Amino acid sequence: MNLENLFQSWEKQLSILDGDDLLRRLPEIESVATGKIKMNGREIIQLASNNYLGLNIETTVIAAGQRALSEYGTGASGSRLLSGNLNLYQKLEDQISGLKQTEATLVFSTGYQANLGLISTLCQPGDLILSDALNHASIIDGCRLSKANRQIYRHCDLEHLSHQLSEITSSSRRWIITDGVFSMDGDIAPLPEILELAHQWNAYVIVDDAHGFGVLGPDGGGVTSHFGIEDDRIIHVGTLSKAVAGLGGYVSGKRIMIDLLINRCRPFIFTTGLPPSVIAAATEAIELIMTQPGRRQRLLDHADYLRVQLRQLGFSVPFGETQILPVIIGNSFQTKQLANQLLELGVFAPAIRPPTVPPNTARLRLCPIATHTQHEIKLVVEAFATCLEK
Ligand code: PMP
């Protein structure tokens, strides 16, 4: 294929996406303030952020990052196994182990890499992975990379999972992998029941708590803390990019597993460690998560209020108990239109379309921030009501 044909084939791919209302463009954000962003010179209520607790612009978090920047410089200078293992990691990893009630934790450079690395290192060819149908892309890619056998169970369907476990005839190792809080639907995995099945069928459970960590549970420890579960069969994975408002991922569990990852996990070994400012800011953010439970309460109160109000207006918003609210529209074009109207009214809630979500389930994914005011949340409801009138 000559170069001209290659470019034409790319153009064709993009025009097909455009025709299906699935073409994506990068929105440009000009500045960030409490609960708001600036776009095209206008201040807009931010309702699409994973910065659930508003810790991204908290003074002490910024100050901790600045101190580390002055003391250690801008970058890690190498992978953690070579020159990048700054002593700043220790406190961060201890904090996470404390919240997850585990022996040890390993911080990765992103949550995506944590899933990719954990799954591809632990799950071996011949093992069987049972994976929830709505698991995050990084889990799916980790499963693919692992070369283990895979079966997908229907979303949160315990009967289906149980059936799949009961049909296993070989003595291979079994892994059940699930999001703790599902990123596009906001529902919580039925972890106690999954764990019961894991005990019954001698399986291990990997829980990706990207959206629960810092938000759920009395101490912000996430989905296991929410259910009051502590079990050696669980391996915890998560991110520092959402409630912790920074960057990085983690795996937490047995010390022996962490030692194995340090030695065998390619997405951990062959990448540069986190910048010092990012490690120090995350450590301070987790300190605030542990000491300021009011933020979690405020966030979940905002989410409850929005859920009730939008349902009353007639929008399709499932019942739920987390900070993630899907407003299901179905059709990609209409979802894009609603997102554009909301933007005109000063609310940022971009359309989420396939393949991020299943076909015909395009939606707005609303996430309030703990630091939004009640007035801002009411403005959001008013904006939705105005869109309905239009
Ligand atoms: N797991 C889940 C469930 C997620 O939603 C995300 C991020 N969208 C990740 C993992 C990846 O985390 P990170 O952004 O830190 O790479």
mmCIF file of C-alpha atoms and ligand atoms in Angstrom:
data_model
loop_
_atom_site.group_PDB
_atom_site.id
_atom_site.type_symbol
_atom_site.label_atom_id
_atom_site.label_comp_id
_atom_site.label_asym_id
_atom_site.label_seq_id
_atom_site.Cartn_x
_atom_site.Cartn_y
_atom_site.Cartn_z
ATOM 1 C CA MET A 1 0.000 0.000 0.000
ATOM 2 C CA ASN A 2 1.468 3.382 -0.966
ATOM 3 C CA LEU A 3 1.424 6.348 1.403
ATOM 4 C CA GLU A 4 -1.526 8.016 -0.362
ATOM 5 C CA ASN A 5 -3.664 4.876 0.039
ATOM 6 C CA LEU A 6 -2.698 4.593 3.678
ATOM 7 C CA PHE A 7 -3.833 8.168 4.400
ATOM 8 C CA GLN A 8 -7.049 7.560 2.449
ATOM 9 C CA SER A 9 -7.803 4.466 4.523
ATOM 10 C CA TRP A 10 -7.421 6.537 7.711
ATOM 11 C CA GLU A 11 -9.653 9.244 6.267
ATOM 12 C CA LYS A 12 -12.262 6.604 5.479
ATOM 13 C CA GLN A 13 -12.169 5.246 9.025
ATOM 14 C CA LEU A 14 -12.707 8.726 10.422
ATOM 15 C CA SER A 15 -15.513 9.581 8.014
ATOM 16 C CA ILE A 16 -17.337 6.353 8.970
ATOM 17 C CA LEU A 17 -17.077 7.373 12.641
ATOM 18 C CA ASP A 18 -18.320 10.862 11.743
ATOM 19 C CA GLY A 19 -21.282 9.427 9.835
ATOM 20 C CA ASP A 20 -22.237 7.391 12.912
ATOM 21 C CA ASP A 21 -21.907 10.441 15.244
ATOM 22 C CA LEU A 22 -18.992 8.704 16.918
ATOM 23 C CA LEU A 23 -16.144 11.012 15.917
ATOM 24 C CA ARG A 24 -14.324 12.389 18.943
ATOM 25 C CA ARG A 25 -12.512 15.666 19.353
ATOM 26 C CA LEU A 26 -10.380 16.881 22.230
ATOM 27 C CA PRO A 27 -12.116 19.658 24.192
ATOM 28 C CA GLU A 28 -9.725 22.393 25.314
ATOM 29 C CA ILE A 29 -9.873 23.502 28.945
ATOM 30 C CA GLU A 30 -8.293 26.892 29.574
ATOM 31 C CA SER A 31 -8.273 26.991 33.379
ATOM 32 C CA VAL A 32 -9.590 25.135 36.419
ATOM 33 C CA ALA A 33 -11.283 26.600 39.517
ATOM 34 C CA THR A 34 -13.355 25.133 42.373
ATOM 35 C CA GLY A 35 -16.056 23.043 40.696
ATOM 36 C CA LYS A 36 -15.628 24.964 37.450
ATOM 37 C CA ILE A 37 -13.537 25.130 34.299
ATOM 38 C CA LYS A 38 -13.014 27.768 31.645
ATOM 39 C CA MET A 39 -13.705 26.890 28.005
ATOM 40 C CA ASN A 40 -13.841 29.316 25.072
ATOM 41 C CA GLY A 41 -13.386 32.144 27.560
ATOM 42 C CA ARG A 42 -16.482 31.112 29.593
ATOM 43 C CA GLU A 43 -16.700 29.749 33.137
ATOM 44 C CA ILE A 44 -18.614 26.472 33.120
ATOM 45 C CA ILE A 45 -19.750 24.090 35.863
ATOM 46 C CA GLN A 46 -17.573 20.978 35.681
ATOM 47 C CA LEU A 47 -19.764 17.891 35.801
ATOM 48 C CA ALA A 48 -17.567 15.403 33.986
ATOM 49 C CA SER A 49 -14.550 15.160 36.242
ATOM 50 C CA ASN A 50 -13.149 12.192 38.155
ATOM 51 C CA ASN A 51 -11.692 14.657 40.644
ATOM 52 C CA TYR A 52 -14.550 13.667 42.912
ATOM 53 C CA LEU A 53 -13.440 15.357 46.131
ATOM 54 C CA GLY A 54 -12.067 18.590 44.672
ATOM 55 C CA LEU A 55 -8.577 17.828 45.966
ATOM 56 C CA ASN A 56 -6.873 18.924 42.716
ATOM 57 C CA ILE A 57 -6.726 22.569 43.804
ATOM 58 C CA GLU A 58 -6.570 22.097 47.576
ATOM 59 C CA THR A 59 -3.887 24.384 49.026
ATOM 60 C CA THR A 60 -2.061 21.796 51.116
ATOM 61 C CA VAL A 61 -2.031 19.289 48.238
ATOM 62 C CA ILE A 62 -0.512 21.868 45.885
ATOM 63 C CA ALA A 63 1.991 22.920 48.555
ATOM 64 C CA ALA A 64 3.115 19.308 49.085
ATOM 65 C CA GLY A 65 3.660 18.953 45.326
ATOM 66 C CA GLN A 66 5.595 22.228 45.189
ATOM 67 C CA ARG A 67 7.880 21.211 48.075
ATOM 68 C CA ALA A 68 8.744 17.939 46.356
ATOM 69 C CA LEU A 69 9.308 19.757 43.077
ATOM 70 C CA SER A 70 11.848 22.053 44.751
ATOM 71 C CA GLU A 71 13.537 19.249 46.665
ATOM 72 C CA TYR A 72 13.667 16.464 44.039
ATOM 73 C CA GLY A 73 13.234 18.251 40.687
ATOM 74 C CA THR A 74 10.737 17.666 37.893
ATOM 75 C CA GLY A 75 11.088 14.039 36.890
ATOM 76 C CA ALA A 76 11.888 10.648 38.406
ATOM 77 C CA SER A 77 14.853 10.221 36.039
ATOM 78 C CA GLY A 78 14.344 6.505 35.581
ATOM 79 C CA SER A 79 12.291 3.407 36.261
ATOM 80 C CA ARG A 80 11.672 2.510 39.908
ATOM 81 C CA LEU A 81 14.099 -0.422 39.666
ATOM 82 C CA LEU A 82 16.890 1.914 38.541
ATOM 83 C CA SER A 83 17.063 5.553 39.616
ATOM 84 C CA GLY A 84 13.362 6.432 39.995
ATOM 85 C CA ASN A 85 12.473 4.927 43.385
ATOM 86 C CA LEU A 86 12.269 8.103 45.461
ATOM 87 C CA ASN A 87 11.848 7.640 49.209
ATOM 88 C CA LEU A 88 8.545 9.552 48.820
ATOM 89 C CA TYR A 89 6.880 6.321 47.660
ATOM 90 C CA GLN A 90 7.109 4.644 51.068
ATOM 91 C CA LYS A 91 4.579 6.835 52.856
ATOM 92 C CA LEU A 92 2.166 6.732 49.913
ATOM 93 C CA GLU A 93 2.304 2.936 49.701
ATOM 94 C CA ASP A 94 1.910 2.580 53.472
ATOM 95 C CA GLN A 95 -1.144 4.846 53.410
ATOM 96 C CA ILE A 96 -2.779 2.734 50.709
ATOM 97 C CA SER A 97 -1.951 -0.523 52.544
ATOM 98 C CA GLY A 98 -3.534 1.002 55.655
ATOM 99 C CA LEU A 99 -6.741 1.928 53.839
ATOM 100 C CA LYS A 100 -6.915 -1.407 52.048
ATOM 101 C CA GLN A 101 -5.905 -3.410 55.166
ATOM 102 C CA THR A 102 -3.205 -5.244 53.234
ATOM 103 C CA GLU A 103 0.414 -6.234 53.810
ATOM 104 C CA ALA A 104 1.920 -4.202 50.992
ATOM 105 C CA THR A 105 1.240 -1.911 48.035
ATOM 106 C CA LEU A 106 3.041 -1.113 44.802
ATOM 107 C CA VAL A 107 2.467 2.213 43.054
ATOM 108 C CA PHE A 108 2.495 2.169 39.247
ATOM 109 C CA SER A 109 2.722 5.113 36.849
ATOM 110 C CA THR A 110 -0.977 4.863 35.887
ATOM 111 C CA GLY A 111 -4.026 2.819 36.837
ATOM 112 C CA TYR A 112 -4.122 1.516 33.273
ATOM 113 C CA GLN A 113 -0.617 0.093 33.679
ATOM 114 C CA ALA A 114 -1.512 -1.350 37.093
ATOM 115 C CA ASN A 115 -4.317 -3.424 35.563
ATOM 116 C CA LEU A 116 -2.286 -4.345 32.517
ATOM 117 C CA GLY A 117 0.676 -5.402 34.626
ATOM 118 C CA LEU A 118 -1.136 -7.140 37.453
ATOM 119 C CA ILE A 119 -3.349 -9.286 35.256
ATOM 120 C CA SER A 120 -0.686 -10.179 32.701
ATOM 121 C CA THR A 121 1.771 -11.145 35.459
ATOM 122 C CA LEU A 122 -0.510 -13.174 37.723
ATOM 123 C CA CYS A 123 -2.848 -14.818 35.224
ATOM 124 C CA GLN A 124 -0.904 -17.433 33.300
ATOM 125 C CA PRO A 125 -1.650 -19.392 30.112
ATOM 126 C CA GLY A 126 -3.995 -22.215 31.129
ATOM 127 C CA ASP A 127 -5.635 -20.150 33.903
ATOM 128 C CA LEU A 128 -9.263 -19.096 33.538
ATOM 129 C CA ILE A 129 -10.352 -15.484 33.966
ATOM 130 C CA LEU A 130 -14.010 -14.708 34.581
ATOM 131 C CA SER A 131 -14.554 -11.044 33.787
ATOM 132 C CA ASP A 132 -17.632 -8.807 34.212
ATOM 133 C CA ALA A 133 -19.059 -7.661 30.856
ATOM 134 C CA LEU A 134 -18.715 -3.986 31.810
ATOM 135 C CA ASN A 135 -15.178 -4.086 33.152
ATOM 136 C CA HIS A 136 -12.868 -1.210 32.254
ATOM 137 C CA ALA A 137 -10.798 -1.318 29.044
ATOM 138 C CA SER A 138 -7.558 -1.659 31.033
ATOM 139 C CA ILE A 139 -8.853 -4.921 32.546
ATOM 140 C CA ILE A 140 -9.873 -6.174 29.123
ATOM 141 C CA ASP A 141 -6.433 -5.328 27.729
ATOM 142 C CA GLY A 142 -4.718 -6.944 30.746
ATOM 143 C CA CYS A 143 -6.714 -10.135 30.137
ATOM 144 C CA ARG A 144 -5.737 -10.117 26.447
ATOM 145 C CA LEU A 145 -2.078 -9.620 27.285
ATOM 146 C CA SER A 146 -2.117 -12.449 29.846
ATOM 147 C CA LYS A 147 -2.886 -15.237 27.339
ATOM 148 C CA ALA A 148 -5.080 -16.876 30.009
ATOM 149 C CA ASN A 149 -8.456 -18.252 28.888
ATOM 150 C CA ARG A 150 -11.283 -15.762 29.310
ATOM 151 C CA GLN A 151 -15.003 -15.906 29.871
ATOM 152 C CA ILE A 152 -17.230 -12.878 30.195
ATOM 153 C CA TYR A 153 -20.121 -13.070 32.663
ATOM 154 C CA ARG A 154 -23.174 -10.851 32.288
ATOM 155 C CA HIS A 155 -22.857 -7.588 34.183
ATOM 156 C CA CYS A 156 -23.096 -8.239 37.954
ATOM 157 C CA ASP A 157 -25.001 -11.458 37.200
ATOM 158 C CA LEU A 158 -24.112 -13.833 40.041
ATOM 159 C CA GLU A 159 -26.110 -16.704 38.599
ATOM 160 C CA HIS A 160 -24.187 -16.477 35.345
ATOM 161 C CA LEU A 161 -20.873 -16.252 37.200
ATOM 162 C CA SER A 162 -21.807 -19.194 39.400
ATOM 163 C CA HIS A 163 -22.827 -21.212 36.351
ATOM 164 C CA GLN A 164 -19.520 -20.464 34.631
ATOM 165 C CA LEU A 165 -17.566 -21.481 37.740
ATOM 166 C CA SER A 166 -19.524 -24.715 38.084
ATOM 167 C CA GLU A 167 -18.720 -25.699 34.498
ATOM 168 C CA ILE A 168 -14.959 -25.571 34.947
ATOM 169 C CA THR A 169 -13.574 -29.067 34.703
ATOM 170 C CA SER A 170 -9.826 -28.483 34.715
ATOM 171 C CA SER A 171 -7.782 -27.789 37.826
ATOM 172 C CA SER A 172 -6.511 -24.512 36.372
ATOM 173 C CA ARG A 173 -6.378 -21.397 38.531
ATOM 174 C CA ARG A 174 -9.519 -19.263 38.450
ATOM 175 C CA TRP A 175 -9.612 -15.489 38.620
ATOM 176 C CA ILE A 176 -12.736 -13.397 38.993
ATOM 177 C CA ILE A 177 -12.091 -9.813 37.896
ATOM 178 C CA THR A 178 -14.476 -6.941 38.478
ATOM 179 C CA ASP A 179 -14.628 -3.183 38.744
ATOM 180 C CA GLY A 180 -15.584 -2.166 42.300
ATOM 181 C CA VAL A 181 -17.694 0.758 41.067
ATOM 182 C CA PHE A 182 -18.475 0.553 37.355
ATOM 183 C CA SER A 183 -17.094 3.610 35.620
ATOM 184 C CA MET A 184 -19.904 4.355 33.170
ATOM 185 C CA ASP A 185 -22.879 3.117 35.219
ATOM 186 C CA GLY A 186 -21.887 3.955 38.781
ATOM 187 C CA ASP A 187 -23.223 0.710 40.248
ATOM 188 C CA ILE A 188 -21.295 -1.290 42.849
ATOM 189 C CA ALA A 189 -20.169 -4.884 42.236
ATOM 190 C CA PRO A 190 -21.829 -7.391 44.608
ATOM 191 C CA LEU A 191 -18.502 -8.139 46.244
ATOM 192 C CA PRO A 192 -19.646 -10.179 49.285
ATOM 193 C CA GLU A 193 -21.486 -12.603 47.009
ATOM 194 C CA ILE A 194 -18.609 -12.730 44.507
ATOM 195 C CA LEU A 195 -16.277 -13.541 47.372
ATOM 196 C CA GLU A 196 -18.564 -16.302 48.584
ATOM 197 C CA LEU A 197 -18.441 -17.865 45.115
ATOM 198 C CA ALA A 198 -14.660 -17.441 45.075
ATOM 199 C CA HIS A 199 -14.386 -19.431 48.316
ATOM 200 C CA GLN A 200 -16.790 -22.076 47.058
ATOM 201 C CA TRP A 201 -14.916 -22.579 43.763
ATOM 202 C CA ASN A 202 -11.391 -21.800 44.937
ATOM 203 C CA ALA A 203 -10.991 -18.661 42.845
ATOM 204 C CA TYR A 204 -9.122 -15.401 43.455
ATOM 205 C CA VAL A 205 -10.776 -12.005 43.101
ATOM 206 C CA ILE A 206 -9.192 -8.938 41.516
ATOM 207 C CA VAL A 207 -11.129 -5.744 42.290
ATOM 208 C CA ASP A 208 -10.439 -2.535 40.387
ATOM 209 C CA ASP A 209 -11.504 0.170 42.821
ATOM 210 C CA ALA A 210 -10.611 3.146 40.609
ATOM 211 C CA HIS A 211 -13.912 4.893 41.388
ATOM 212 C CA GLY A 212 -14.493 3.680 44.950
ATOM 213 C CA PHE A 213 -11.124 4.519 46.487
ATOM 214 C CA GLY A 214 -11.370 7.753 48.485
ATOM 215 C CA VAL A 215 -15.148 7.906 48.074
ATOM 216 C CA LEU A 216 -16.755 4.786 49.541
ATOM 217 C CA GLY A 217 -16.494 3.394 53.050
ATOM 218 C CA PRO A 218 -16.346 5.254 56.352
ATOM 219 C CA ASP A 219 -12.592 5.846 55.941
ATOM 220 C CA GLY A 220 -12.579 6.298 52.149
ATOM 221 C CA GLY A 221 -10.934 2.889 51.771
ATOM 222 C CA GLY A 222 -13.226 2.067 48.849
ATOM 223 C CA VAL A 223 -15.504 -0.782 47.972
ATOM 224 C CA THR A 224 -14.068 -3.333 50.439
ATOM 225 C CA SER A 225 -14.383 -0.791 53.234
ATOM 226 C CA HIS A 226 -17.967 -0.053 52.077
ATOM 227 C CA PHE A 227 -18.847 -3.742 52.538
ATOM 228 C CA GLY A 228 -16.577 -4.230 55.574
ATOM 229 C CA ILE A 229 -14.651 -6.983 53.778
ATOM 230 C CA GLU A 230 -11.105 -8.106 54.432
ATOM 231 C CA ASP A 231 -9.970 -11.258 52.685
ATOM 232 C CA ASP A 232 -6.662 -12.651 51.429
ATOM 233 C CA ARG A 233 -8.394 -13.869 48.278
ATOM 234 C CA ILE A 234 -8.859 -10.276 47.157
ATOM 235 C CA ILE A 235 -6.216 -8.403 45.186
ATOM 236 C CA HIS A 236 -6.822 -4.664 45.118
ATOM 237 C CA VAL A 237 -6.017 -2.463 42.164
ATOM 238 C CA GLY A 238 -6.854 1.189 41.653
ATOM 239 C CA THR A 239 -5.806 4.617 40.549
ATOM 240 C CA LEU A 240 -4.524 7.855 42.049
ATOM 241 C CA SER A 241 -6.022 9.867 39.182
ATOM 242 C CA LYS A 242 -9.597 10.171 40.426
ATOM 243 C CA ALA A 243 -10.508 10.971 44.068
ATOM 244 C CA VAL A 244 -6.779 11.380 44.798
ATOM 245 C CA ALA A 245 -6.704 13.956 41.979
ATOM 246 C CA GLY A 246 -3.229 13.143 40.663
ATOM 247 C CA LEU A 247 -1.738 10.397 38.563
ATOM 248 C CA GLY A 248 -0.628 6.825 39.202
ATOM 249 C CA GLY A 249 -2.050 3.414 39.941
ATOM 250 C CA TYR A 250 -1.627 0.863 42.707
ATOM 251 C CA VAL A 251 -1.811 -2.847 43.429
ATOM 252 C CA SER A 252 -2.275 -3.874 47.051
ATOM 253 C CA GLY A 253 -2.281 -7.280 48.738
ATOM 254 C CA LYS A 254 0.214 -9.873 49.961
ATOM 255 C CA ARG A 255 3.897 -8.873 50.268
ATOM 256 C CA ILE A 256 4.891 -11.940 48.244
ATOM 257 C CA MET A 257 2.702 -10.787 45.336
ATOM 258 C CA ILE A 258 4.233 -7.304 45.420
ATOM 259 C CA ASP A 259 7.718 -8.866 45.317
ATOM 260 C CA LEU A 260 6.679 -10.920 42.300
ATOM 261 C CA LEU A 261 5.349 -7.832 40.505
ATOM 262 C CA ILE A 262 8.563 -5.911 41.182
ATOM 263 C CA ASN A 263 10.463 -8.742 39.513
ATOM 264 C CA ARG A 264 8.149 -9.870 36.746
ATOM 265 C CA CYS A 265 5.660 -7.154 35.827
ATOM 266 C CA ARG A 266 6.718 -5.542 32.553
ATOM 267 C CA PRO A 267 4.376 -2.483 32.684
ATOM 268 C CA PHE A 268 5.946 -1.755 36.102
ATOM 269 C CA ILE A 269 9.555 -2.515 35.225
ATOM 270 C CA PHE A 270 9.897 -0.856 31.833
ATOM 271 C CA THR A 271 8.520 2.602 32.491
ATOM 272 C CA THR A 272 9.669 5.719 34.319
ATOM 273 C CA GLY A 273 8.560 6.292 37.912
ATOM 274 C CA LEU A 274 6.179 9.091 38.819
ATOM 275 C CA PRO A 275 7.377 12.690 39.095
ATOM 276 C CA PRO A 276 8.183 13.562 42.745
ATOM 277 C CA SER A 277 5.549 16.325 42.891
ATOM 278 C CA VAL A 278 2.883 13.805 41.885
ATOM 279 C CA ILE A 279 3.869 11.317 44.616
ATOM 280 C CA ALA A 280 3.960 13.992 47.323
ATOM 281 C CA ALA A 281 0.663 15.573 46.232
ATOM 282 C CA ALA A 282 -1.042 12.147 46.228
ATOM 283 C CA THR A 283 0.252 11.452 49.733
ATOM 284 C CA GLU A 284 -1.203 14.727 51.021
ATOM 285 C CA ALA A 285 -4.475 14.116 49.147
ATOM 286 C CA ILE A 286 -4.845 10.711 50.829
ATOM 287 C CA GLU A 287 -4.121 12.346 54.183
ATOM 288 C CA LEU A 288 -7.103 14.640 53.539
ATOM 289 C CA ILE A 289 -9.222 11.700 52.396
ATOM 290 C CA MET A 290 -8.534 9.988 55.732
ATOM 291 C CA THR A 291 -9.100 13.066 57.882
ATOM 292 C CA GLN A 292 -11.964 14.857 56.075
ATOM 293 C CA PRO A 293 -14.907 12.438 55.780
ATOM 294 C CA GLY A 294 -17.198 15.446 55.217
ATOM 295 C CA ARG A 295 -15.997 15.679 51.617
ATOM 296 C CA ARG A 296 -17.268 12.171 50.856
ATOM 297 C CA GLN A 297 -20.619 12.908 52.451
ATOM 298 C CA ARG A 298 -21.029 16.147 50.533
ATOM 299 C CA LEU A 299 -20.184 14.447 47.244
ATOM 300 C CA LEU A 300 -22.674 11.624 47.787
ATOM 301 C CA ASP A 301 -25.350 14.119 48.945
ATOM 302 C CA HIS A 302 -24.889 16.108 45.706
ATOM 303 C CA ALA A 303 -25.174 12.884 43.696
ATOM 304 C CA ASP A 304 -28.360 11.821 45.538
ATOM 305 C CA TYR A 305 -29.936 15.234 44.996
ATOM 306 C CA LEU A 306 -29.112 15.218 41.271
ATOM 307 C CA ARG A 307 -30.408 11.668 40.866
ATOM 308 C CA VAL A 308 -33.761 12.487 42.463
ATOM 309 C CA GLN A 309 -34.212 15.779 40.594
ATOM 310 C CA LEU A 310 -33.287 14.439 37.153
ATOM 311 C CA ARG A 311 -35.517 11.391 37.594
ATOM 312 C CA GLN A 312 -38.366 13.734 38.541
ATOM 313 C CA LEU A 313 -37.771 15.675 35.331
ATOM 314 C CA GLY A 314 -38.190 12.379 33.464
ATOM 315 C CA PHE A 315 -34.585 11.608 32.551
ATOM 316 C CA SER A 316 -33.498 7.990 32.552
ATOM 317 C CA VAL A 317 -31.152 7.878 35.544
ATOM 318 C CA PRO A 318 -30.878 4.520 37.328
ATOM 319 C CA PHE A 319 -31.131 4.342 41.120
ATOM 320 C CA GLY A 320 -27.700 4.240 42.664
ATOM 321 C CA GLU A 321 -25.590 5.037 45.674
ATOM 322 C CA THR A 322 -22.346 6.364 44.206
ATOM 323 C CA GLN A 323 -21.121 9.660 42.777
ATOM 324 C CA ILE A 324 -21.465 8.489 39.137
ATOM 325 C CA LEU A 325 -24.830 9.165 37.495
ATOM 326 C CA PRO A 326 -25.471 7.945 33.959
ATOM 327 C CA VAL A 327 -28.215 9.830 32.108
ATOM 328 C CA ILE A 328 -29.036 7.270 29.454
ATOM 329 C CA ILE A 329 -30.175 8.729 26.135
ATOM 330 C CA GLY A 330 -29.439 5.823 23.758
ATOM 331 C CA ASN A 331 -28.922 7.572 20.434
ATOM 332 C CA SER A 332 -25.451 9.076 19.908
ATOM 333 C CA PHE A 333 -26.666 12.099 17.920
ATOM 334 C CA GLN A 334 -29.273 13.076 20.516
ATOM 335 C CA THR A 335 -26.753 12.597 23.316
ATOM 336 C CA LYS A 336 -24.319 14.910 21.552
ATOM 337 C CA GLN A 337 -27.105 17.464 21.050
ATOM 338 C CA LEU A 338 -28.024 17.402 24.744
ATOM 339 C CA ALA A 339 -24.364 17.769 25.746
ATOM 340 C CA ASN A 340 -24.041 20.785 23.382
ATOM 341 C CA GLN A 341 -27.185 22.419 24.782
ATOM 342 C CA LEU A 342 -25.931 21.929 28.341
ATOM 343 C CA LEU A 343 -22.600 23.457 27.365
ATOM 344 C CA GLU A 344 -24.405 26.522 26.025
ATOM 345 C CA LEU A 345 -26.174 26.741 29.376
ATOM 346 C CA GLY A 346 -22.854 26.572 31.246
ATOM 347 C CA VAL A 347 -22.671 22.883 32.200
ATOM 348 C CA PHE A 348 -19.866 20.584 31.019
ATOM 349 C CA ALA A 349 -21.163 17.029 30.636
ATOM 350 C CA PRO A 350 -19.853 15.603 27.352
ATOM 351 C CA ALA A 351 -21.514 12.713 25.516
ATOM 352 C CA ILE A 352 -20.220 9.207 26.227
ATOM 353 C CA ARG A 353 -20.741 7.078 23.154
ATOM 354 C CA PRO A 354 -19.874 3.574 21.903
ATOM 355 C CA PRO A 355 -17.411 1.900 22.051
ATOM 356 C CA THR A 356 -16.884 3.372 25.566
ATOM 357 C CA VAL A 357 -20.416 2.143 26.357
ATOM 358 C CA PRO A 358 -22.444 -0.641 24.659
ATOM 359 C CA PRO A 359 -24.288 0.182 21.386
ATOM 360 C CA ASN A 360 -27.488 2.246 21.783
ATOM 361 C CA THR A 361 -26.673 3.251 25.347
ATOM 362 C CA ALA A 362 -25.016 6.627 24.667
ATOM 363 C CA ARG A 363 -25.272 8.782 27.749
ATOM 364 C CA LEU A 364 -24.104 11.700 29.761
ATOM 365 C CA ARG A 365 -22.010 10.581 32.701
ATOM 366 C CA LEU A 366 -22.519 13.122 35.462
ATOM 367 C CA CYS A 367 -20.135 13.353 38.404
ATOM 368 C CA PRO A 368 -20.581 16.157 40.894
ATOM 369 C CA ILE A 369 -17.610 17.359 42.929
ATOM 370 C CA ALA A 370 -17.641 17.607 46.728
ATOM 371 C CA THR A 371 -16.698 21.284 46.461
ATOM 372 C CA HIS A 372 -19.650 22.242 44.242
ATOM 373 C CA THR A 373 -22.041 24.552 46.039
ATOM 374 C CA GLN A 374 -25.694 23.631 46.436
ATOM 375 C CA HIS A 375 -26.446 26.617 44.189
ATOM 376 C CA GLU A 376 -24.269 25.165 41.394
ATOM 377 C CA ILE A 377 -25.976 21.788 41.660
ATOM 378 C CA LYS A 378 -29.365 23.526 41.408
ATOM 379 C CA LEU A 379 -28.159 25.391 38.297
ATOM 380 C CA VAL A 380 -27.332 22.016 36.748
ATOM 381 C CA VAL A 381 -30.880 20.780 37.365
ATOM 382 C CA GLU A 382 -32.275 24.001 35.889
ATOM 383 C CA ALA A 383 -30.113 23.547 32.797
ATOM 384 C CA PHE A 384 -31.497 20.027 32.276
ATOM 385 C CA ALA A 385 -35.039 21.368 32.698
ATOM 386 C CA THR A 386 -34.363 24.065 30.080
ATOM 387 C CA CYS A 387 -33.062 21.423 27.655
ATOM 388 C CA LEU A 388 -36.298 19.467 28.098
ATOM 389 C CA GLU A 389 -38.380 22.548 27.240
ATOM 390 C CA LYS A 390 -36.336 23.056 24.087
HETATM 391 N N1 PMP B 1 -9.870 1.326 35.936
HETATM 392 C C1 PMP B 1 -11.024 2.002 35.818
HETATM 393 C C2 PMP B 1 -12.285 1.350 36.295
HETATM 394 C C3 PMP B 1 -11.034 3.295 35.278
HETATM 395 O O1 PMP B 1 -12.181 3.958 35.144
HETATM 396 C C4 PMP B 1 -9.806 3.865 34.855
HETATM 397 C C5 PMP B 1 -9.733 5.277 34.288
HETATM 398 N N2 PMP B 1 -10.766 5.686 33.528
HETATM 399 C C6 PMP B 1 -8.641 3.118 34.981
HETATM 400 C C7 PMP B 1 -8.709 1.860 35.533
HETATM 401 C C8 PMP B 1 -7.318 3.664 34.510
HETATM 402 O O2 PMP B 1 -6.789 4.528 35.441
HETATM 403 P P1 PMP B 1 -5.752 5.667 35.010
HETATM 404 O O3 PMP B 1 -6.544 6.807 34.486
HETATM 405 O O4 PMP B 1 -5.023 5.979 36.273
HETATM 406 O O5 PMP B 1 -4.851 5.084 33.972
#
